[in-house]
Coordinates of C-alpha atoms in Angstrom, one line a residue:
M238 CA -265.6 42.6 -11.1
K239 CA -265.7 39.9 -8.4
H240 CA -268.4 41.8 -6.4
L241 CA -270.3 42.6 -9.6
R242 CA -270.3 38.9 -10.5
G243 CA -271.3 37.9 -7.0
S244 CA -274.3 40.2 -7.1
F245 CA -275.7 38.2 -10.0
N246 CA -274.8 34.7 -8.7
G247 CA -276.2 35.0 -5.3
P248 CA -274.8 36.0 -1.9
C249 CA -273.5 39.5 -2.7
K250 CA -275.6 42.6 -3.4
Y251 CA -275.0 45.1 -6.2
P252 CA -272.2 47.6 -5.3
R253 CA -273.4 50.9 -4.0
F254 CA -272.3 54.3 -5.1
K255 CA -270.7 56.2 -2.2
K256 CA -271.5 59.9 -2.5
K257 CA -268.9 62.5 -1.7
G258 CA -269.5 64.0 1.7
K259 CA -271.5 61.1 3.1
H260 CA -268.8 59.3 5.1
D261 CA -265.6 61.2 4.5
S262 CA -262.8 59.6 6.4
F263 CA -259.3 58.3 5.8
T264 CA -256.8 56.4 7.9
I265 CA -253.1 57.0 8.2
D266 CA -251.0 54.2 9.7
N267 CA -247.5 55.3 8.7
C268 CA -246.1 51.8 9.6
G269 CA -246.5 52.3 13.3
K270 CA -244.3 55.4 13.4
P271 CA -245.8 58.6 14.8
I272 CA -247.1 61.2 12.3
E273 CA -245.8 64.3 13.9
L274 CA -244.5 67.7 13.3
N275 CA -242.9 69.4 16.3
G276 CA -244.4 66.6 18.5
W277 CA -247.7 68.2 19.4
S278 CA -249.2 68.8 15.9
H279 CA -249.7 66.7 12.9
K280 CA -249.6 67.7 9.3
L281 CA -252.4 66.2 7.3
P282 CA -252.4 66.2 3.5
F283 CA -254.9 68.7 2.0
I284 CA -256.1 69.7 5.5
G285 CA -253.1 71.4 7.1
I286 CA -251.7 71.2 10.6
V287 CA -253.9 69.7 13.4
K288 CA -252.8 70.4 17.0
T289 CA -253.3 67.8 19.7
Y290 CA -253.1 67.8 23.5
E291 CA -250.3 65.1 23.5
P292 CA -248.0 63.6 20.9
M293 CA -249.5 60.5 19.4
E294 CA -247.8 57.3 18.4
A295 CA -250.8 55.5 17.2
R296 CA -252.9 54.7 14.2
T297 CA -255.0 57.7 13.4
K298 CA -258.3 58.1 11.5
K299 CA -259.5 61.5 10.3
S300 CA -263.2 61.9 9.6
R301 CA -265.4 64.8 8.7
Q302 CA -268.9 65.4 10.1
A303 CA -270.9 68.6 9.6
G304 CA -268.0 70.3 7.9
D305 CA -265.6 69.7 10.9
W306 CA -262.7 67.3 10.9
Y307 CA -262.2 64.9 13.8
L308 CA -259.1 62.8 14.7
S309 CA -259.6 59.4 16.3
C310 CA -256.7 57.3 17.5
S311 CA -256.3 53.6 18.3
Y312 CA -253.5 52.5 20.6
E313 CA -252.1 49.1 21.2
F314 CA -251.4 48.9 24.9
H315 CA -249.4 46.0 26.3
S316 CA -249.8 45.8 30.1
T317 CA -247.1 44.4 32.2
T318 CA -247.9 42.8 35.6
T319 CA -245.7 43.5 38.5
P320 CA -245.1 40.9 41.2
K321 CA -246.8 41.7 44.4
K322 CA -244.5 42.1 47.4
T323 CA -246.1 40.8 50.6
H324 CA -244.7 41.8 53.9
V325 CA -246.3 40.1 56.9
V326 CA -246.4 42.0 60.1
G327 CA -247.6 40.3 63.3
V328 CA -248.8 42.0 66.4
D329 CA -249.3 40.2 69.7
L330 CA -252.1 41.8 71.7
G331 CA -252.3 39.1 74.4
L332 CA -249.3 40.1 76.6
K333 CA -249.4 42.3 79.7
T334 CA -246.3 43.6 81.4

C-alpha cells in the first residue's frame, strides 16, 4: 500500500505488473552455507540437480533466459597480504686477482 499511496502523492510511479517468464530468477543464500549435494552438484527446488565444475560456497542466483536456466555466483573474497622478504646480494666487479 505504501507504494500505491506514493504513486498518487508524488515521487513514486504506479506499481507495474511483472509478467511470468519476463525476468524469471530467484536467489538462494542459505545463510552462507554451501548448497550442495555430493559436492559438485546442487539440488534446486522444482528444477532438479544442476552439476557444476567445482563445489560452490557462495550466494547463488538462478535465472532463466530463452528456456534455459543459468546459475550465477557471487563470492566474498578476503585477500591477505604476505610480507615481502628482501634478500640483498652484493657483487663486487671492481677486483682483479
